[in-house]
Amino acid sequence: MPDPDPLDLLRDSLGTQPGPESRTPDCLDDDTIAALAAGTVDGTARGRALVHLTGCARCRHAVASVARALTDPVVAAILLLLAGPRLLELGRPVHRAPPLTGTVPVPASPVGVVANADTLRWLGVPGADRYRVTVFDSPGQVRYETQLAGTVALLPDTVVLVAGRPYLWKVEARTGWDRWSASELVEFSLAPRGGAPR
């Protein structure tokens, strides 16, 4: 059985699912309705959609319902959990707006197999006032997370990394109020050595 459409689940939970008899072939698809409600539809598609909305109560109601739902923090969080993976597959951003600078931090070290991973370094983002660094083990558990103003993070002695095991890390730059741009996840591992693992 295929997974239910997140927008249908949202409509069902809000009691706003329009009846199938009211839909016409000209009605807006779910992605366009969601983009209109979120304000992310491009200019040409927006013009066509607005013309359709002037004569279609069903679609006006759908856009208004989704827009109202997006302003409710609980509903928005549920929608993100339901639709997040689907939106990522479609290559659409899950966050509400792109970072102001349009750039992301770039992890510099550790990358690949390294002798030491006590220090995480990255190239900064112009205008960023804070960075959030997260280190994960291979199953995806957070091993370490911190926020700081600079572009270097020192791992504390309490974070024990085992040689030969893969780890992942990323860094996010805060470029405005509640706006973060994230690097790609970078994999690294410690080369086996004679002493105790770090």
PDB file of C-alpha atoms in Angstrom:
ATOM      1  CA  MET A   1       0.000   0.000   0.000  1.00  0.00           C
ATOM      2  CA  PRO A   2       1.540   3.365  -0.971  1.00  0.00           C
ATOM      3  CA  ASP A   3       2.291   5.986   1.663  1.00  0.00           C
ATOM      4  CA  PRO A   4      -0.511   8.538   2.054  1.00  0.00           C
ATOM      5  CA  ASP A   5       0.019  11.999   0.605  1.00  0.00           C
ATOM      6  CA  PRO A   6       1.112  14.353   3.451  1.00  0.00           C
ATOM      7  CA  LEU A   7      -1.225  17.087   2.194  1.00  0.00           C
ATOM      8  CA  ASP A   8      -4.188  14.681   2.301  1.00  0.00           C
ATOM      9  CA  LEU A   9      -3.231  13.712   5.863  1.00  0.00           C
ATOM     10  CA  LEU A  10      -3.071  17.385   6.795  1.00  0.00           C
ATOM     11  CA  ARG A  11      -6.442  18.106   5.216  1.00  0.00           C
ATOM     12  CA  ASP A  12      -8.001  15.105   6.969  1.00  0.00           C
ATOM     13  CA  SER A  13      -6.624  16.232  10.336  1.00  0.00           C
ATOM     14  CA  LEU A  14      -7.998  19.743   9.798  1.00  0.00           C
ATOM     15  CA  GLY A  15     -11.304  18.539   8.406  1.00  0.00           C
ATOM     16  CA  THR A  16     -10.741  20.477   5.177  1.00  0.00           C
ATOM     17  CA  GLN A  17     -10.585  17.649   2.646  1.00  0.00           C
ATOM     18  CA  PRO A  18     -12.758  18.839  -0.263  1.00  0.00           C
ATOM     19  CA  GLY A  19     -15.092  16.317  -1.804  1.00  0.00           C
ATOM     20  CA  PRO A  20     -13.987  14.683  -5.075  1.00  0.00           C
ATOM     21  CA  GLU A  21     -17.154  15.905  -6.778  1.00  0.00           C
ATOM     22  CA  SER A  22     -16.016  19.548  -6.478  1.00  0.00           C
ATOM     23  CA  ARG A  23     -12.656  19.028  -8.233  1.00  0.00           C
ATOM     24  CA  THR A  24     -12.389  19.934 -11.918  1.00  0.00           C
ATOM     25  CA  PRO A  25      -9.597  19.130 -14.392  1.00  0.00           C
ATOM     26  CA  ASP A  26      -8.513  22.780 -14.163  1.00  0.00           C
ATOM     27  CA  CYS A  27      -8.079  22.697 -10.368  1.00  0.00           C
ATOM     28  CA  LEU A  28      -4.650  23.335  -8.905  1.00  0.00           C
ATOM     29  CA  ASP A  29      -2.529  20.344  -7.921  1.00  0.00           C
ATOM     30  CA  ASP A  30      -1.439  19.852  -4.311  1.00  0.00           C
ATOM     31  CA  ASP A  31       2.114  21.094  -4.925  1.00  0.00           C
ATOM     32  CA  THR A  32       0.849  24.376  -6.420  1.00  0.00           C
ATOM     33  CA  ILE A  33      -1.618  24.848  -3.538  1.00  0.00           C
ATOM     34  CA  ALA A  34       1.170  24.289  -1.014  1.00  0.00           C
ATOM     35  CA  ALA A  35       3.551  26.629  -2.878  1.00  0.00           C
ATOM     36  CA  LEU A  36       0.901  29.364  -3.028  1.00  0.00           C
ATOM     37  CA  ALA A  37       0.191  29.010   0.690  1.00  0.00           C
ATOM     38  CA  ALA A  38       3.903  29.106   1.534  1.00  0.00           C
ATOM     39  CA  GLY A  39       4.624  31.951  -0.920  1.00  0.00           C
ATOM     40  CA  THR A  40       7.214  29.949  -2.862  1.00  0.00           C
ATOM     41  CA  VAL A  41       5.514  29.640  -6.270  1.00  0.00           C
ATOM     42  CA  ASP A  42       7.345  31.238  -9.217  1.00  0.00           C
ATOM     43  CA  GLY A  43       5.950  34.270 -11.082  1.00  0.00           C
ATOM     44  CA  THR A  44       4.479  32.578 -14.164  1.00  0.00           C
ATOM     45  CA  ALA A  45       2.828  29.754 -12.242  1.00  0.00           C
ATOM     46  CA  ARG A  46       1.594  32.266  -9.669  1.00  0.00           C
ATOM     47  CA  GLY A  47      -0.166  34.327 -12.348  1.00  0.00           C
ATOM     48  CA  ARG A  48      -1.926  31.260 -13.791  1.00  0.00           C
ATOM     49  CA  ALA A  49      -2.891  30.060 -10.317  1.00  0.00           C
ATOM     50  CA  LEU A  50      -4.308  33.437  -9.284  1.00  0.00           C
ATOM     51  CA  VAL A  51      -6.459  33.579 -12.421  1.00  0.00           C
ATOM     52  CA  HIS A  52      -7.820  30.123 -11.562  1.00  0.00           C
ATOM     53  CA  LEU A  53      -8.445  31.100  -7.916  1.00  0.00           C
ATOM     54  CA  THR A  54     -10.721  33.993  -8.942  1.00  0.00           C
ATOM     55  CA  GLY A  55     -13.301  31.488 -10.201  1.00  0.00           C
ATOM     56  CA  CYS A  56     -12.706  28.384  -8.077  1.00  0.00           C
ATOM     57  CA  ALA A  57     -13.974  28.342  -4.501  1.00  0.00           C
ATOM     58  CA  ARG A  58     -12.568  24.843  -3.948  1.00  0.00           C
ATOM     59  CA  CYS A  59      -8.985  25.891  -4.665  1.00  0.00           C
ATOM     60  CA  ARG A  60      -9.348  29.191  -2.759  1.00  0.00           C
ATOM     61  CA  HIS A  61     -10.522  27.185   0.251  1.00  0.00           C
ATOM     62  CA  ALA A  62      -7.604  24.725  -0.112  1.00  0.00           C
ATOM     63  CA  VAL A  63      -4.966  27.489  -0.308  1.00  0.00           C
ATOM     64  CA  ALA A  64      -6.515  29.320   2.659  1.00  0.00           C
ATOM     65  CA  SER A  65      -6.655  26.115   4.715  1.00  0.00           C
ATOM     66  CA  VAL A  66      -3.020  25.247   4.072  1.00  0.00           C
ATOM     67  CA  ALA A  67      -1.938  28.842   4.764  1.00  0.00           C
ATOM     68  CA  ARG A  68      -3.812  28.817   8.101  1.00  0.00           C
ATOM     69  CA  ALA A  69      -2.270  25.464   8.982  1.00  0.00           C
ATOM     70  CA  LEU A  70       1.236  26.713   8.245  1.00  0.00           C
ATOM     71  CA  THR A  71       0.812  29.494  10.819  1.00  0.00           C
ATOM     72  CA  ASP A  72       0.010  26.949  13.560  1.00  0.00           C
ATOM     73  CA  PRO A  73       3.392  25.788  14.975  1.00  0.00           C
ATOM     74  CA  VAL A  74       2.095  22.326  15.908  1.00  0.00           C
ATOM     75  CA  VAL A  75       0.561  21.706  12.484  1.00  0.00           C
ATOM     76  CA  ALA A  76       3.629  23.110  10.723  1.00  0.00           C
ATOM     77  CA  ALA A  77       5.870  20.738  12.714  1.00  0.00           C
ATOM     78  CA  ILE A  78       3.662  17.758  11.851  1.00  0.00           C
ATOM     79  CA  LEU A  79       3.607  18.763   8.190  1.00  0.00           C
ATOM     80  CA  LEU A  80       7.386  19.069   8.173  1.00  0.00           C
ATOM     81  CA  LEU A  81       7.739  15.603   9.679  1.00  0.00           C
ATOM     82  CA  LEU A  82       5.303  14.125   7.150  1.00  0.00           C
ATOM     83  CA  ALA A  83       6.402  16.035   4.075  1.00  0.00           C
ATOM     84  CA  GLY A  84      10.072  16.687   4.857  1.00  0.00           C
ATOM     85  CA  PRO A  85      11.485  13.508   3.289  1.00  0.00           C
ATOM     86  CA  ARG A  86       9.188  13.909   0.256  1.00  0.00           C
ATOM     87  CA  LEU A  87      10.247  17.537  -0.231  1.00  0.00           C
ATOM     88  CA  LEU A  88      13.901  16.574   0.041  1.00  0.00           C
ATOM     89  CA  GLU A  89      13.378  13.950  -2.667  1.00  0.00           C
ATOM     90  CA  LEU A  90      11.847  16.636  -4.879  1.00  0.00           C
ATOM     91  CA  GLY A  91      14.873  18.864  -4.257  1.00  0.00           C
ATOM     92  CA  ARG A  92      12.819  21.601  -2.609  1.00  0.00           C
ATOM     93  CA  PRO A  93      14.004  23.382   0.514  1.00  0.00           C
ATOM     94  CA  VAL A  94      12.365  22.351   3.759  1.00  0.00           C
ATOM     95  CA  HIS A  95      13.267  25.522   5.647  1.00  0.00           C
ATOM     96  CA  ARG A  96      11.168  28.621   5.223  1.00  0.00           C
ATOM     97  CA  ALA A  97      13.650  30.776   3.325  1.00  0.00           C
ATOM     98  CA  PRO A  98      17.129  30.559   1.824  1.00  0.00           C
ATOM     99  CA  PRO A  99      20.017  32.003   3.789  1.00  0.00           C
ATOM    100  CA  LEU A 100      20.585  35.698   3.232  1.00  0.00           C
ATOM    101  CA  THR A 101      24.099  35.261   1.884  1.00  0.00           C
ATOM    102  CA  GLY A 102      23.320  32.332  -0.415  1.00  0.00           C
ATOM    103  CA  THR A 103      26.499  30.537   0.714  1.00  0.00           C
ATOM    104  CA  VAL A 104      27.197  27.686   3.091  1.00  0.00           C
ATOM    105  CA  PRO A 105      30.153  26.899   5.359  1.00  0.00           C
ATOM    106  CA  VAL A 106      32.663  24.428   3.930  1.00  0.00           C
ATOM    107  CA  PRO A 107      34.177  21.759   6.219  1.00  0.00           C
ATOM    108  CA  ALA A 108      37.984  21.738   5.868  1.00  0.00           C
ATOM    109  CA  SER A 109      39.153  19.118   8.370  1.00  0.00           C
ATOM    110  CA  PRO A 110      38.842  16.348   9.351  1.00  0.00           C
ATOM    111  CA  VAL A 111      37.890  14.840   5.987  1.00  0.00           C
ATOM    112  CA  GLY A 112      38.573  11.206   5.012  1.00  0.00           C
ATOM    113  CA  VAL A 113      41.040   9.101   6.989  1.00  0.00           C
ATOM    114  CA  VAL A 114      42.995  11.300   9.387  1.00  0.00           C
ATOM    115  CA  ALA A 115      45.611  10.827  12.108  1.00  0.00           C
ATOM    116  CA  ASN A 116      43.857  13.188  14.515  1.00  0.00           C
ATOM    117  CA  ALA A 117      40.334  14.607  14.762  1.00  0.00           C
ATOM    118  CA  ASP A 118      40.606  16.718  17.926  1.00  0.00           C
ATOM    119  CA  THR A 119      39.912  19.905  15.974  1.00  0.00           C
ATOM    120  CA  LEU A 120      37.132  20.666  13.475  1.00  0.00           C
ATOM    121  CA  ARG A 121      37.869  23.493  11.013  1.00  0.00           C
ATOM    122  CA  TRP A 122      35.727  25.067   8.307  1.00  0.00           C
ATOM    123  CA  LEU A 123      35.624  28.010   5.936  1.00  0.00           C
ATOM    124  CA  GLY A 124      33.302  30.679   7.265  1.00  0.00           C
ATOM    125  CA  VAL A 125      30.354  32.443   5.684  1.00  0.00           C
ATOM    126  CA  PRO A 126      30.435  36.245   5.241  1.00  0.00           C
ATOM    127  CA  GLY A 127      28.009  37.861   7.655  1.00  0.00           C
ATOM    128  CA  ALA A 128      27.541  34.746   9.825  1.00  0.00           C
ATOM    129  CA  ASP A 129      27.499  35.549  13.533  1.00  0.00           C
ATOM    130  CA  ARG A 130      27.311  31.990  14.876  1.00  0.00           C
ATOM    131  CA  TYR A 131      28.153  28.429  13.847  1.00  0.00           C
ATOM    132  CA  ARG A 132      26.607  25.170  15.016  1.00  0.00           C
ATOM    133  CA  VAL A 133      28.812  22.077  14.697  1.00  0.00           C
ATOM    134  CA  THR A 134      27.467  18.530  15.010  1.00  0.00           C
ATOM    135  CA  VAL A 135      29.401  15.241  14.972  1.00  0.00           C
ATOM    136  CA  PHE A 136      27.509  11.978  14.365  1.00  0.00           C
ATOM    137  CA  ASP A 137      28.487   8.327  14.582  1.00  0.00           C
ATOM    138  CA  SER A 138      27.689   6.059  11.620  1.00  0.00           C
ATOM    139  CA  PRO A 139      24.194   5.065  12.910  1.00  0.00           C
ATOM    140  CA  GLY A 140      23.362   8.789  13.064  1.00  0.00           C
ATOM    141  CA  GLN A 141      23.544   9.409  16.812  1.00  0.00           C
ATOM    142  CA  VAL A 142      24.834  12.837  17.836  1.00  0.00           C
ATOM    143  CA  ARG A 143      28.222  12.435  19.512  1.00  0.00           C
ATOM    144  CA  TYR A 144      28.935  16.143  19.974  1.00  0.00           C
ATOM    145  CA  GLU A 145      27.248  19.458  19.262  1.00  0.00           C
ATOM    146  CA  THR A 146      28.251  23.013  20.049  1.00  0.00           C
ATOM    147  CA  GLN A 147      27.686  26.596  18.957  1.00  0.00           C
ATOM    148  CA  LEU A 148      30.421  29.190  18.679  1.00  0.00           C
ATOM    149  CA  ALA A 149      31.377  32.394  16.896  1.00  0.00           C
ATOM    150  CA  GLY A 150      34.655  31.230  15.291  1.00  0.00           C
ATOM    151  CA  THR A 151      35.513  28.682  12.611  1.00  0.00           C
ATOM    152  CA  VAL A 152      37.369  26.174  14.800  1.00  0.00           C
ATOM    153  CA  ALA A 153      35.841  23.751  17.318  1.00  0.00           C
ATOM    154  CA  LEU A 154      37.914  21.669  19.729  1.00  0.00           C
ATOM    155  CA  LEU A 155      36.440  18.304  20.678  1.00  0.00           C
ATOM    156  CA  PRO A 156      36.434  17.808  24.450  1.00  0.00           C
ATOM    157  CA  ASP A 157      38.209  14.801  25.979  1.00  0.00           C
ATOM    158  CA  THR A 158      34.788  13.316  26.823  1.00  0.00           C
ATOM    159  CA  VAL A 159      34.172  12.655  23.099  1.00  0.00           C
ATOM    160  CA  VAL A 160      35.915   9.340  22.433  1.00  0.00           C
ATOM    161  CA  LEU A 161      36.409   8.494  18.762  1.00  0.00           C
ATOM    162  CA  VAL A 162      37.384   4.930  17.884  1.00  0.00           C
ATOM    163  CA  ALA A 163      40.002   4.372  15.179  1.00  0.00           C
ATOM    164  CA  GLY A 164      38.670   2.751  12.009  1.00  0.00           C
ATOM    165  CA  ARG A 165      35.025   3.678  12.658  1.00  0.00           C
ATOM    166  CA  PRO A 166      33.322   6.175  10.353  1.00  0.00           C
ATOM    167  CA  TYR A 167      31.992   9.474  11.715  1.00  0.00           C
ATOM    168  CA  LEU A 168      30.107  12.312  10.041  1.00  0.00           C
ATOM    169  CA  TRP A 169      30.059  16.013  10.794  1.00  0.00           C
ATOM    170  CA  LYS A 170      28.460  19.175   9.515  1.00  0.00           C
ATOM    171  CA  VAL A 171      28.544  22.851  10.316  1.00  0.00           C
ATOM    172  CA  GLU A 172      25.707  25.363  10.035  1.00  0.00           C
ATOM    173  CA  ALA A 173      26.126  29.138   9.782  1.00  0.00           C
ATOM    174  CA  ARG A 174      23.586  31.562  11.254  1.00  0.00           C
ATOM    175  CA  THR A 175      23.156  34.309   8.679  1.00  0.00           C
ATOM    176  CA  GLY A 176      20.171  36.104  10.185  1.00  0.00           C
ATOM    177  CA  TRP A 177      17.481  35.729  12.774  1.00  0.00           C
ATOM    178  CA  ASP A 178      16.686  31.992  12.807  1.00  0.00           C
ATOM    179  CA  ARG A 179      18.309  31.536   9.365  1.00  0.00           C
ATOM    180  CA  TRP A 180      20.896  28.786   9.141  1.00  0.00           C
ATOM    181  CA  SER A 181      22.771  27.475   6.114  1.00  0.00           C
ATOM    182  CA  ALA A 182      24.182  23.964   6.472  1.00  0.00           C
ATOM    183  CA  SER A 183      27.203  22.311   4.920  1.00  0.00           C
ATOM    184  CA  GLU A 184      27.076  18.862   3.407  1.00  0.00           C
ATOM    185  CA  LEU A 185      27.712  15.970   5.784  1.00  0.00           C
ATOM    186  CA  VAL A 186      31.411  15.087   5.684  1.00  0.00           C
ATOM    187  CA  GLU A 187      32.731  11.636   6.585  1.00  0.00           C
ATOM    188  CA  PHE A 188      35.978  11.012   8.443  1.00  0.00           C
ATOM    189  CA  SER A 189      37.645   8.230  10.397  1.00  0.00           C
ATOM    190  CA  LEU A 190      40.761   7.919  12.504  1.00  0.00           C
ATOM    191  CA  ALA A 191      43.626   5.899  11.054  1.00  0.00           C
ATOM    192  CA  PRO A 192      44.504   2.906  13.249  1.00  0.00           C
ATOM    193  CA  ARG A 193      47.514   3.595  15.460  1.00  0.00           C
ATOM    194  CA  GLY A 194      49.482   1.965  18.259  1.00  0.00           C
ATOM    195  CA  GLY A 195      48.160   3.919  21.254  1.00  0.00           C
ATOM    196  CA  ALA A 196      44.778   4.173  22.913  1.00  0.00           C
ATOM    197  CA  PRO A 197      42.007   5.424  20.611  1.00  0.00           C
ATOM    198  CA  ARG A 198      40.934   9.048  20.911  1.00  0.00           C
TER     199      ARG A 198
END
